[in-house]
Coordinates of C-alpha atoms and ligand atoms in Angstrom, one line a residue:
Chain A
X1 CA 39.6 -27.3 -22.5
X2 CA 37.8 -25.1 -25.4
X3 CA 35.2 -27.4 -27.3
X4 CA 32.7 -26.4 -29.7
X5 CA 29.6 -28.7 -30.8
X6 CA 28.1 -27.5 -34.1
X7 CA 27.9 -23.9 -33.7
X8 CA 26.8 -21.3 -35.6
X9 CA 27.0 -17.6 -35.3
X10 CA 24.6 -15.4 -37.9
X11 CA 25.3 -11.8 -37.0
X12 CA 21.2 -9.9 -36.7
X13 CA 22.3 -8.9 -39.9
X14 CA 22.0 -11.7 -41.6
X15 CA 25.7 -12.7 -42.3
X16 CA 26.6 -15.9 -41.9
X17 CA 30.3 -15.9 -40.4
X18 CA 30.6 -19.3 -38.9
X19 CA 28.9 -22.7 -39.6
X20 CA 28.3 -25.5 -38.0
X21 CA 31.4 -25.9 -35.9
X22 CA 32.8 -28.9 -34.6
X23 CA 36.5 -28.6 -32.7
X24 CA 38.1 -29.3 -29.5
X25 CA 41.4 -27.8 -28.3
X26 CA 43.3 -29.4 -25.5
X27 CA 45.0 -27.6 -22.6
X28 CA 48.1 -26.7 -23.4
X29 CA 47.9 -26.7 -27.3
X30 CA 49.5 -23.8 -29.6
X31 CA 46.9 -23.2 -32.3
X32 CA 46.9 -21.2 -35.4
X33 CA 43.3 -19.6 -37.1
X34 CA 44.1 -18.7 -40.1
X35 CA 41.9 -17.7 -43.3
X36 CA 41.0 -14.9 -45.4
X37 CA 40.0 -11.8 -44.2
X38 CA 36.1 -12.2 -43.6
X39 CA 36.5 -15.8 -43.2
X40 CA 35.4 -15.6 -39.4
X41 CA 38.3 -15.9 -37.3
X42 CA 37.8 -13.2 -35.1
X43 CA 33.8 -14.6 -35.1
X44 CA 35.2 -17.8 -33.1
X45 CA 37.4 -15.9 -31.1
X46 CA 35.0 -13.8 -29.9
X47 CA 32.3 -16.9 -28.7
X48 CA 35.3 -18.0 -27.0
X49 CA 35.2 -15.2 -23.9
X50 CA 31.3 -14.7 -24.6
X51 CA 31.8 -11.2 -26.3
X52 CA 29.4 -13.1 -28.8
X53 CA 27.1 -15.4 -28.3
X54 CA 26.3 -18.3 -30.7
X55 CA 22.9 -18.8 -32.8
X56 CA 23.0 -22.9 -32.6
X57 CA 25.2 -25.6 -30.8
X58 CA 27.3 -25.9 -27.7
X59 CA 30.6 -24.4 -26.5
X60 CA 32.1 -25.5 -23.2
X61 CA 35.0 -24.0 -21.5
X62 CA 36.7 -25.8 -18.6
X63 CA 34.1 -28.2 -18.7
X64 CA 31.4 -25.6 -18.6
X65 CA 29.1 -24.7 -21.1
X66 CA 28.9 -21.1 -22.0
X67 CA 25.2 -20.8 -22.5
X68 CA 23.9 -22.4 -19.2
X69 CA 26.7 -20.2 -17.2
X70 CA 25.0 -17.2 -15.2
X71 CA 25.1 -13.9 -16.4
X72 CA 26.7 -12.4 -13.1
X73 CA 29.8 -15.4 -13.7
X74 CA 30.7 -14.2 -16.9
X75 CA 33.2 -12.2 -15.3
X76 CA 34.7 -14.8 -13.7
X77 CA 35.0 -16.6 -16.7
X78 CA 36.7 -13.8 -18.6
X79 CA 39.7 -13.8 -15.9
X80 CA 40.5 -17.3 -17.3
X81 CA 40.9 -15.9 -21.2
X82 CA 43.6 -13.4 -21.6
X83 CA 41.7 -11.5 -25.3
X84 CA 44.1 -9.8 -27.2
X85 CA 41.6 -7.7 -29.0
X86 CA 42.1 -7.1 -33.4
X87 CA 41.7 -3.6 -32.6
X88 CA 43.6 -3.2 -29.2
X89 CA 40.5 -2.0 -26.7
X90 CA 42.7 0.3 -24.7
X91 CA 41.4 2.6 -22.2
X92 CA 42.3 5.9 -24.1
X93 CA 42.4 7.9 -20.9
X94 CA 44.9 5.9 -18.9
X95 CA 48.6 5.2 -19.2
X96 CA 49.9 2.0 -20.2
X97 CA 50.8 1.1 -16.6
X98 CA 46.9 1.7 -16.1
X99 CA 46.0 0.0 -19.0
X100 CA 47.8 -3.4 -17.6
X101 CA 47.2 -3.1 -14.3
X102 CA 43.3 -2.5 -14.6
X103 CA 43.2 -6.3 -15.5
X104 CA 44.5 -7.1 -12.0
X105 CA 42.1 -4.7 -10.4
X106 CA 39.3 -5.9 -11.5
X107 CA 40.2 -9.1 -10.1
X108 CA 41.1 -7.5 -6.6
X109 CA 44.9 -8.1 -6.4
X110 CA 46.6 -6.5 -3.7
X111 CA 48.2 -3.0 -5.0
X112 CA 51.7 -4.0 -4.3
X113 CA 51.2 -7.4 -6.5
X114 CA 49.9 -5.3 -9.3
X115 CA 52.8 -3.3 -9.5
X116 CA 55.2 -6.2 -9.2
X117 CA 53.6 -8.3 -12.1
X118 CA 53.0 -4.7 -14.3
X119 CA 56.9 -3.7 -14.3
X120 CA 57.3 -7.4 -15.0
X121 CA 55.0 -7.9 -18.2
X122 CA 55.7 -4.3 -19.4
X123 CA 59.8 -5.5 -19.4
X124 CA 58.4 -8.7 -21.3
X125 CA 56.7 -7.0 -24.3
X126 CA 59.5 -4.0 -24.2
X127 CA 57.3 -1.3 -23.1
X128 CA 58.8 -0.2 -19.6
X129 CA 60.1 3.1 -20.8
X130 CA 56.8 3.7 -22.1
X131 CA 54.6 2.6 -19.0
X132 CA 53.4 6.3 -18.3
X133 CA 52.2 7.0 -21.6
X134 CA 48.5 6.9 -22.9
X135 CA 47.6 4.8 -25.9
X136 CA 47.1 8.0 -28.7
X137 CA 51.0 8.6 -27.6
X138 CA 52.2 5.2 -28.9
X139 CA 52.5 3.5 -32.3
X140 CA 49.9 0.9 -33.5
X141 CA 52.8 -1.7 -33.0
X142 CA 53.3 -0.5 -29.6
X143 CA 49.4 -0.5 -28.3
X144 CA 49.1 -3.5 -29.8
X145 CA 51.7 -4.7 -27.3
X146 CA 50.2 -3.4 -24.2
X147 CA 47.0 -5.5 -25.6
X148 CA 49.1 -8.0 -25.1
X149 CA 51.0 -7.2 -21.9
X150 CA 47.2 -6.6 -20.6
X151 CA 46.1 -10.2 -21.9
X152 CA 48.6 -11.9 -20.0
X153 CA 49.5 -10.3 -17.0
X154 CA 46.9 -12.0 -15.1
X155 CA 48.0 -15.1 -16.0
X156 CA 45.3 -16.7 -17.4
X157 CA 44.8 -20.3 -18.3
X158 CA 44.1 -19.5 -21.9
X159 CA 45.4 -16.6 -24.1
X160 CA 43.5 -15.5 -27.2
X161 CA 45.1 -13.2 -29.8
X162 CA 43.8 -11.7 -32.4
X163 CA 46.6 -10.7 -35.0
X164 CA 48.7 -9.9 -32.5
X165 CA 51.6 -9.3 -34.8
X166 CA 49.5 -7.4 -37.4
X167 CA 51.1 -4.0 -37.0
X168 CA 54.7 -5.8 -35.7
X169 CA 57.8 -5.3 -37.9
X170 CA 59.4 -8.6 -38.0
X171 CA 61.7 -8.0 -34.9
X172 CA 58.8 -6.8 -32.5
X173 CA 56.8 -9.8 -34.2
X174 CA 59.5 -12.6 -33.1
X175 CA 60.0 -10.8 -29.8
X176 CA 55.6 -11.4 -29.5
X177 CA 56.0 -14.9 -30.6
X178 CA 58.7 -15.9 -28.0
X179 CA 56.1 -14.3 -24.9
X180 CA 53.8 -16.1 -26.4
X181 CA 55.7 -19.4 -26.9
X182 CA 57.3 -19.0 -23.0
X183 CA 53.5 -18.7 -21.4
X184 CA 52.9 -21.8 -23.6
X185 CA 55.6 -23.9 -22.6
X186 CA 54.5 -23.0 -19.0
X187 CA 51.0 -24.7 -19.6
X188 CA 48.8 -21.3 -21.2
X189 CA 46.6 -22.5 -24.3
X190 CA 47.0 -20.3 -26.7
X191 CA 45.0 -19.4 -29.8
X192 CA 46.6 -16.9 -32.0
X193 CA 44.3 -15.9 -35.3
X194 CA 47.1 -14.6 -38.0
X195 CA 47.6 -14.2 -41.5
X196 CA 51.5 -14.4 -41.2
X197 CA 52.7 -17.0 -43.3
X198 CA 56.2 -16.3 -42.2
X199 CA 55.4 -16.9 -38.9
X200 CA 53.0 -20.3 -39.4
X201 CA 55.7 -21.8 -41.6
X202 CA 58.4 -21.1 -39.3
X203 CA 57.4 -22.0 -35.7
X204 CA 55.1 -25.2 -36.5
X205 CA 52.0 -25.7 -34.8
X206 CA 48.1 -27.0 -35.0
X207 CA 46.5 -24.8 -37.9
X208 CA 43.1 -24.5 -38.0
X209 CA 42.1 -22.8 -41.1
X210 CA 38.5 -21.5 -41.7
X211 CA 37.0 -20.5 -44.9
X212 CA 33.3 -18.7 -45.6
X213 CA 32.5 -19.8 -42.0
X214 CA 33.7 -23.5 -42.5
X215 CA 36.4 -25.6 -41.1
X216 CA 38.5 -26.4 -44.2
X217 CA 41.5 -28.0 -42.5
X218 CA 43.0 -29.2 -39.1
X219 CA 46.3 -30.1 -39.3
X220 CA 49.0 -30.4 -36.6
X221 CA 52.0 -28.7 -37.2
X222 CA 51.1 -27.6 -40.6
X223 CA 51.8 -24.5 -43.0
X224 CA 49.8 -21.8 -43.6
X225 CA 48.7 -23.1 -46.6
X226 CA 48.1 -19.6 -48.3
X227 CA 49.9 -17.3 -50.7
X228 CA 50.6 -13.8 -49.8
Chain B
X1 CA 22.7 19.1 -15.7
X2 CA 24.6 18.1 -12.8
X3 CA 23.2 21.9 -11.2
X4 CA 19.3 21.3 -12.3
X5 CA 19.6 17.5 -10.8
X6 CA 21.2 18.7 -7.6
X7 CA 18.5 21.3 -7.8
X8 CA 15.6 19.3 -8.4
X9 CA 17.0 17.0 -5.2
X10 CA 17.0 20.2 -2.9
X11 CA 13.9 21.8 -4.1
X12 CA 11.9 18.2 -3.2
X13 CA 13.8 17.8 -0.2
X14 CA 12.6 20.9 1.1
X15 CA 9.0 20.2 0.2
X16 CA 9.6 17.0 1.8
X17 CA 10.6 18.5 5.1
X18 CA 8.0 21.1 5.1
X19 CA 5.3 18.4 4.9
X20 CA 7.1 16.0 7.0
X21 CA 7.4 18.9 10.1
X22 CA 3.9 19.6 9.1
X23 CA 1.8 16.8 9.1
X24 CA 3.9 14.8 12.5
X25 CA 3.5 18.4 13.9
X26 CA -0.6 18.2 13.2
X27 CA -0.5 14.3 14.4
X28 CA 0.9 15.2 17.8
X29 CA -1.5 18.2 18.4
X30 CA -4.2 16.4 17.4
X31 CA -3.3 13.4 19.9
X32 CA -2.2 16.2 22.8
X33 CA -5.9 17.1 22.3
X34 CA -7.7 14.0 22.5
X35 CA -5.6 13.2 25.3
X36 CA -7.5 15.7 27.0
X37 CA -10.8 15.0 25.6
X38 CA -13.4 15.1 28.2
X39 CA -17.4 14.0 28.0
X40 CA -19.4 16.7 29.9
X41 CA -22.5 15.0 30.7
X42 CA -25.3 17.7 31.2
X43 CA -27.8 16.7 33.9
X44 CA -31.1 17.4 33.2
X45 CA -32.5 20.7 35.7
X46 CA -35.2 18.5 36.7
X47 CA -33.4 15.5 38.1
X48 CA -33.0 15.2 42.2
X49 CA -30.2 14.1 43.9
X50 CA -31.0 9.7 44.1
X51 CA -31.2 10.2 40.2
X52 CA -28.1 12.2 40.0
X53 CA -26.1 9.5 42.3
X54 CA -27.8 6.4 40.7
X55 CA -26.6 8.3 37.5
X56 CA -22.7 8.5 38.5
X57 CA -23.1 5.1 39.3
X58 CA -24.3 4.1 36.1
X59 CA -21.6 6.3 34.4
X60 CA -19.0 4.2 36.3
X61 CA -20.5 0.9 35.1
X62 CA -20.0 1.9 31.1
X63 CA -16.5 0.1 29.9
X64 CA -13.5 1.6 29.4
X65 CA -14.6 4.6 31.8
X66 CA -11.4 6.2 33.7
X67 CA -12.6 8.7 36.0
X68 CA -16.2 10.3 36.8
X69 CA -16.4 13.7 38.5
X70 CA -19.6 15.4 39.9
X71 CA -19.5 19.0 39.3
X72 CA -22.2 21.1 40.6
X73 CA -24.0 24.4 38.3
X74 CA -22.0 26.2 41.0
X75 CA -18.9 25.1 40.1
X76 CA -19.1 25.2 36.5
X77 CA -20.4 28.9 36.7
X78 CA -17.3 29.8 38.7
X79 CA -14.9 27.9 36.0
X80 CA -17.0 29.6 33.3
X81 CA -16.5 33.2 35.2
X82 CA -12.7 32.3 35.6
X83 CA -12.1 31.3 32.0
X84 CA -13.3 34.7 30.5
X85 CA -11.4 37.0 32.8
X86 CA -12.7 40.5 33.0
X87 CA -15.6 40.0 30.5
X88 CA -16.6 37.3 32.9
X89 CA -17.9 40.2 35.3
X90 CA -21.0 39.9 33.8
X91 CA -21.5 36.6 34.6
X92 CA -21.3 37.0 38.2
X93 CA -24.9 37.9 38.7
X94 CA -26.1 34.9 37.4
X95 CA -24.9 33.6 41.1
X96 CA -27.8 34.0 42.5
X97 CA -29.9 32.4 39.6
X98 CA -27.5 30.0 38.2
X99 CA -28.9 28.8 34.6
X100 CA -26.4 26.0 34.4
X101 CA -26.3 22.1 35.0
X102 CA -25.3 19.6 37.2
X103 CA -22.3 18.5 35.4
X104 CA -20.7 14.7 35.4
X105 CA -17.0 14.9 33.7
X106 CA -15.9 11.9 32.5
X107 CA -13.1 10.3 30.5
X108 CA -12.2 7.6 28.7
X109 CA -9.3 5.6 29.5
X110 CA -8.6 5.3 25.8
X111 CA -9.1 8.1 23.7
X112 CA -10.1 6.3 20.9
X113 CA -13.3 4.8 23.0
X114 CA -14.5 8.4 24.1
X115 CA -16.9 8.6 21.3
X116 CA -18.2 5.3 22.0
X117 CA -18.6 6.0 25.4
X118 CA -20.5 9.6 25.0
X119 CA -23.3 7.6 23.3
X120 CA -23.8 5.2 25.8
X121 CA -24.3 8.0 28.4
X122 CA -26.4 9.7 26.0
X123 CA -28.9 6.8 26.1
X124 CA -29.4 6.8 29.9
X125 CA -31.8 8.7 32.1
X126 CA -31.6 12.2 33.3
X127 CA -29.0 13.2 31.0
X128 CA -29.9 16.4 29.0
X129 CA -27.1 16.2 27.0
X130 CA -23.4 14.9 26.2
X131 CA -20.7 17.5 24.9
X132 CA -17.5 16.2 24.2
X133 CA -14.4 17.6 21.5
X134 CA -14.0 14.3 19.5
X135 CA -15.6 16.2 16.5
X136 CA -12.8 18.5 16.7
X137 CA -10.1 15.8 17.0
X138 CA -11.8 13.8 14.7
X139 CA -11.5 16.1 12.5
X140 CA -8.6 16.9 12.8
X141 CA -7.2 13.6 12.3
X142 CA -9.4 13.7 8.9
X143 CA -7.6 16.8 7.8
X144 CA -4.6 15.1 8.6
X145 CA -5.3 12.1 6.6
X146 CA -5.9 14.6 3.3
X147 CA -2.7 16.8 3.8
X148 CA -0.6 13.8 4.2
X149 CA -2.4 11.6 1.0
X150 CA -2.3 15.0 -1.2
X151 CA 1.7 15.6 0.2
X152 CA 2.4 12.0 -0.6
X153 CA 1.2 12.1 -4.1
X154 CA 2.9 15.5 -4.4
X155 CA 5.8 14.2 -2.7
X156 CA 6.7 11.3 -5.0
X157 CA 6.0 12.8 -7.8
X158 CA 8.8 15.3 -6.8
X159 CA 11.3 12.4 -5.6
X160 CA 10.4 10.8 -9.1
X161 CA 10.9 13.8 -11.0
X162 CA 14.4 14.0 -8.9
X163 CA 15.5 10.8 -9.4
X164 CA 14.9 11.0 -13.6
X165 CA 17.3 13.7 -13.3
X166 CA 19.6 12.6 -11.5
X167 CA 19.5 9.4 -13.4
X168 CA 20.2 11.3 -16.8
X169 CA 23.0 13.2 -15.5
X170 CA 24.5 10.0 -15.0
X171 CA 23.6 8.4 -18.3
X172 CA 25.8 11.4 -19.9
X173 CA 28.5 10.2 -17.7
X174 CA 28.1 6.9 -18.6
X175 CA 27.2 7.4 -22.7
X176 CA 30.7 9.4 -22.4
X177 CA 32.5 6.2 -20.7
X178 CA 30.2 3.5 -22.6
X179 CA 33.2 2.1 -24.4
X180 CA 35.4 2.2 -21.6
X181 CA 32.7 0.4 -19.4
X182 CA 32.3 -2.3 -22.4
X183 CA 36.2 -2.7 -22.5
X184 CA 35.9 -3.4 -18.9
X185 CA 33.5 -5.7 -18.8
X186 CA 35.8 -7.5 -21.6
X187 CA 38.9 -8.0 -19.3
X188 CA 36.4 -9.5 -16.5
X189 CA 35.2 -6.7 -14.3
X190 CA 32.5 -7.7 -12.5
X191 CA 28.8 -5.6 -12.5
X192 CA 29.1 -4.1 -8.8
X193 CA 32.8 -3.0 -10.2
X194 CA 31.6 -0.9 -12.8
X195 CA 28.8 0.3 -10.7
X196 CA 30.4 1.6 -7.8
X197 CA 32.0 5.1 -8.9
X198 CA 28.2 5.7 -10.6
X199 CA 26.7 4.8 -6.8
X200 CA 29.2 7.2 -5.1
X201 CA 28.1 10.1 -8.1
X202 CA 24.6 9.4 -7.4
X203 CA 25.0 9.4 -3.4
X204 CA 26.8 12.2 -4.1
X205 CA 24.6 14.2 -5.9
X206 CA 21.7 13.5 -3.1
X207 CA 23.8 14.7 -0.5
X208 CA 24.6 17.9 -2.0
X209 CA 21.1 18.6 -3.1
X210 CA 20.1 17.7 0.4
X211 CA 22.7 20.3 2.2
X212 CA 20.5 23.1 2.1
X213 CA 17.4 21.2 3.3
X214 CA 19.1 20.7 6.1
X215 CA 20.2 23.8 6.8
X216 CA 16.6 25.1 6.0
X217 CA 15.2 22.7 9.0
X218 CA 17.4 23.5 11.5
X219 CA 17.4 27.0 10.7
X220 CA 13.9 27.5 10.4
X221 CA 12.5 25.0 13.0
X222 CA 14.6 26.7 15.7
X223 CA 13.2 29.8 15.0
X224 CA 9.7 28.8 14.7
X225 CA 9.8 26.9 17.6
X226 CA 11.6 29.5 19.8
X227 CA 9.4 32.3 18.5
X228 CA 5.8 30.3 18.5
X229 CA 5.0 30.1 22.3
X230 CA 3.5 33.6 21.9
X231 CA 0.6 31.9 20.0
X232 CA 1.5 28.6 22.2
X233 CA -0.3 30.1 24.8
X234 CA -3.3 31.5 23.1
X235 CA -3.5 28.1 21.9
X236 CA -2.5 25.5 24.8
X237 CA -2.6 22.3 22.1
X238 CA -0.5 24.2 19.8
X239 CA 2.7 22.3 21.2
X240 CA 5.8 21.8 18.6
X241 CA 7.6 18.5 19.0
X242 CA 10.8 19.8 20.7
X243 CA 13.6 21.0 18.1
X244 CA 16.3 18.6 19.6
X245 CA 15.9 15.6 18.9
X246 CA 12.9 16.2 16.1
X247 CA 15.1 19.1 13.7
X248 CA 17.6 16.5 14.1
X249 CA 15.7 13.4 13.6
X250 CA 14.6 15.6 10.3
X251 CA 17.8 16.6 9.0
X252 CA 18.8 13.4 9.0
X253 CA 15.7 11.6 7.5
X254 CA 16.0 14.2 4.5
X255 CA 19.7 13.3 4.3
X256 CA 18.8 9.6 3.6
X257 CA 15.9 10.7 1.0
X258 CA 18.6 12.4 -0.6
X259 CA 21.3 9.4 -1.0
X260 CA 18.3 6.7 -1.4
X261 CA 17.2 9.3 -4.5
X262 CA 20.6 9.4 -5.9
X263 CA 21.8 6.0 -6.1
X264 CA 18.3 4.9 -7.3
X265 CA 18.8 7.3 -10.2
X266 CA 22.6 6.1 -11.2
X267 CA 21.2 2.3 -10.6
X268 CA 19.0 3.1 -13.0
X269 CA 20.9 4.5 -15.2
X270 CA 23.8 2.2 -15.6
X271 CA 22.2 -1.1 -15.6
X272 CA 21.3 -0.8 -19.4
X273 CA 25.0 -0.5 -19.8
X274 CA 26.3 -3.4 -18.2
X275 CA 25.1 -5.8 -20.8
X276 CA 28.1 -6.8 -22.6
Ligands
ATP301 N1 29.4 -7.5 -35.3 C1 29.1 -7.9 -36.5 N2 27.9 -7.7 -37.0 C2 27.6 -8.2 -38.2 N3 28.5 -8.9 -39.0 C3 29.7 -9.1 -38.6 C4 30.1 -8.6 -37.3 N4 31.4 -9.0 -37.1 C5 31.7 -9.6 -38.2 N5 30.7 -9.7 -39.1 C6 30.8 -10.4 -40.4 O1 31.1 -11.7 -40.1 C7 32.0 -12.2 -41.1 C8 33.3 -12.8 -40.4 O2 33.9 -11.7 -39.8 P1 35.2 -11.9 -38.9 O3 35.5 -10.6 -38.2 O4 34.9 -13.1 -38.0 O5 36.3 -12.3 -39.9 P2 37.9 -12.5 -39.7 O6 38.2 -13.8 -40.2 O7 38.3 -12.1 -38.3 O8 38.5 -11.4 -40.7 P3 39.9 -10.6 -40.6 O9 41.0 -11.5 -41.0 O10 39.7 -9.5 -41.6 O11 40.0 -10.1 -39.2 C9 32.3 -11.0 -42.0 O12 31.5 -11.2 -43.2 C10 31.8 -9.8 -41.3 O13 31.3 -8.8 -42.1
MG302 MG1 39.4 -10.7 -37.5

């Protein structure tokens, strides 16, 4: 599903934040990124749907590779990745509804799908007393939950998410891991970067744990391997 | 912004009409004229009447020669005598000593050839001379040629100027929506997606701007063409392409300058955005 052949990613500023990376991920798999902050989590994530694109090696995506995909079929290959983003990428302007549903619209479902699935995702994350208000309304816990209502509503073969539970108190946080396990039981590869121990330790999956841009360990069903 | 693009749309627009009215305006006299371009060939006084038939003949013989018509000194006078109305008077006692030639009128069957055609009679016998009112055509046609090269080069420099605006009112459109368009581009929207609402502002912005050209052609094409056939007749060439369908034809030209000016300014405009 996702592999990566030695790549590299130096930012035009010179940092270094991943190095020579070698990894496959299967369909289907339940994988943990963890690592310090800075360690380049997010920098993998982010090759992943092409928001970056790497300095040396090969990543291929559904048996594609990224870098010989046209430009004008990125989009196409960004409706397969459900991102949800560290910091949210919310259209300020529009309501949460909006927010969700813009994923479907860019994709050209028919209206009365879109608000069908919406009502449905928005009930899954607990926001659908909150669907008509805009993100500055809502608490960081709760737009980080329409990034994730967003990131799956179109139901894509692969969800990405970036601390998703960052600014969850432990409730919301179990309530996020329990979407995220159901979509993953129903065939979604997921890859969820995280610095929860708690959460690692507890619901035991692959853990992929990156250091300084490196690889350091690849363990299924393993801990988080950290202190807090 | 938006005002001084929408301006800058109109104000070329109307320049662009102007010119446009002006120049098919000048092509169609200057063809209504050489449609009736005729080669007077002048006999000479001294030629008899076998020179003056073997001429015609020869006349005939040139390619691409229509019609020949003999008209005597007498009948020339009299046209001469008819054309200046009372100050012909004056004329009339020339009857009886008539100065004039033995005329041949002939024309081409193509306009085009009539120059061609007046040399050739030129170079046969007993002709004094050939008069004929390509030079005036001709240049005609030349002045033509400048107005519509020096309105061209005005012209696009206009539409250019237009379009840069219009383009910039966009980009503060899009700078204000930059991260929005990135975010979009993020969840998979496609190029043509994100474009579409900046295509519609830009058509928009050419169609307002190109509302009062509009008006300005119809308005002021039906007047000059219902109030010009006081000069029309002074001048029988002078002949206006009629106002329906041309003001229409017009209007509706400009209207598509307009749009094509528009959306070439937001497509210019927002491409630099879409790389994300
Ligand atoms: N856009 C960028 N331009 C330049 N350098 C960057 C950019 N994004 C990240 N970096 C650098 O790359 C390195 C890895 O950053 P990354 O965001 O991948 O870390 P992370 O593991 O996600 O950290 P965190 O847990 O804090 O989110 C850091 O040193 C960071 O400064
Ligand atoms: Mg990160």
């Amino acid at each position: 599903m996702i592999t990566m052949e030695n790549v590299s990613k130096t930012y035009s500023n010179g940092v270094t934040a991943l190095n020579d990376i070698n990894i496959h991920i299967d369909r289907g798999e339940f994988v943990y990124l963890v690592g310090p902050s800075g360690a380049g989590k997010s920098s993998f994530i982010r090759l992943i749907y092409r928001e970056a694109k790497p300095t040396k090696g090969k990543i291929i995506i559904n048996g594609r590779e990224l870098s010989k995909i046209k430009e004008r079929h990125i989009p196409y290959l960004r409706r397969d990745i459900g991102v949800v983003f560290q910091d949210f990428k919310l259209l300020q302007k529009l309501t949460v509804y909006e927010n969700v549903a813009f994923a479907l619209e860019v994709i050209e479902t028919s209206p009365k799908s879109i608000k069908r699935r919406v009502s449905e995702v928005l009930q899954l994350v607990g926001l659908e007393d909150k669907a008509k208000m805009i993100p500055s309304e809502l608490s960081g816990g709760e737009q980080q939950r329409v990034a994730i209502a967003r990131a799956i509503v179109n139901n894509p073969k692969v969800v990405i998410a970036d601390e998703p539970t960052g600014n969850l108190d432990p409730d919301t946080s179990w309530g996020i891991m329990e979407v995220l396990e159901d979509i993953n039981s129903k065939g979604t590869t997921i890859i969820m970067a995280t610095h929860s121990k708690h959460i690692v330790n507890t619901i035991k999956r692959r853990v992929i744990a990156i250091e300084d841009g490196n690889i350091v360990r690849d363990q299924q069903r393993g801990d988080y391997g950290y202190e807090v | 912004m938006t005002f001084a693009s929408i301006a800058a749309v109109t104000t070329t627009l109307i320049l662009v009409a102007v010119f446009l009215a002006l120049v098919l305006n000048l092509d169609q006299m200057a063809r209504n004229i050489e449609q009736d371009v005729q080669i007077s060939t002048l006999i000479e006084l001294t030629a008899d009447e076998d020179q003056i038939v073997e001429l015609g003949e020869e006349i005939e013989q040139i390619d691409g020669v229509a019609e020949v018509q003999f008209s005597s000194n007498d009948n020339e006078l009299k046209s001469l005598i008819d054309s200046m109305g009372d100050d012909g008077q004056a004329w009339v006692m020339l009857e009886q000593d008539n100065p004039l030639n033995h005329v041949y009128i002939v024309e081409a069957g193509i306009p085009e050839e009539t120059e061609a055609i007046a040399n050739q009679i030129s170079e046969l016998d007993s002709v004094e001379d050939v008069l004929y009112g390509q030079e005036v055509v001709d240049r005609l046609f030349q002045f033509n040629n400048y107005a519509r090269a020096i309105g061209m080069a005005l012209i696009i420099a206009l539409v250019f100027t237009a379009i840069f605006l219009i383009s910039n009112t966009i980009k503060i459109t899009i700078i204000a929506r930059s991260t929005e368009i990135g975010i979009q581009k993020l969840v998979g929207a496609t190029n043509s997606f994100i474009r579409w609402p900046f295509f519609v502002e830009g058509a928009l912005l050419g169609i307002l701007g190109s509302i009062t050209p509009m008006a300005v052609i119809v308005g002021g094409y039906y007047y000059i063409y219902h109030n010009l056939p006081g000069i029309t007749n002074t001048f029988r060439f002078i002949d206006l392409l009629p106002f329906n369908p041309f003001a229409w034809q017009l209007s509706g030209m400009v209207l598509l300058i307009g749009a094509v000016i528009g959306v070439w300014g937001s497509v210019m405009s927002v491409r630099k955005f879409l790389k994300v």
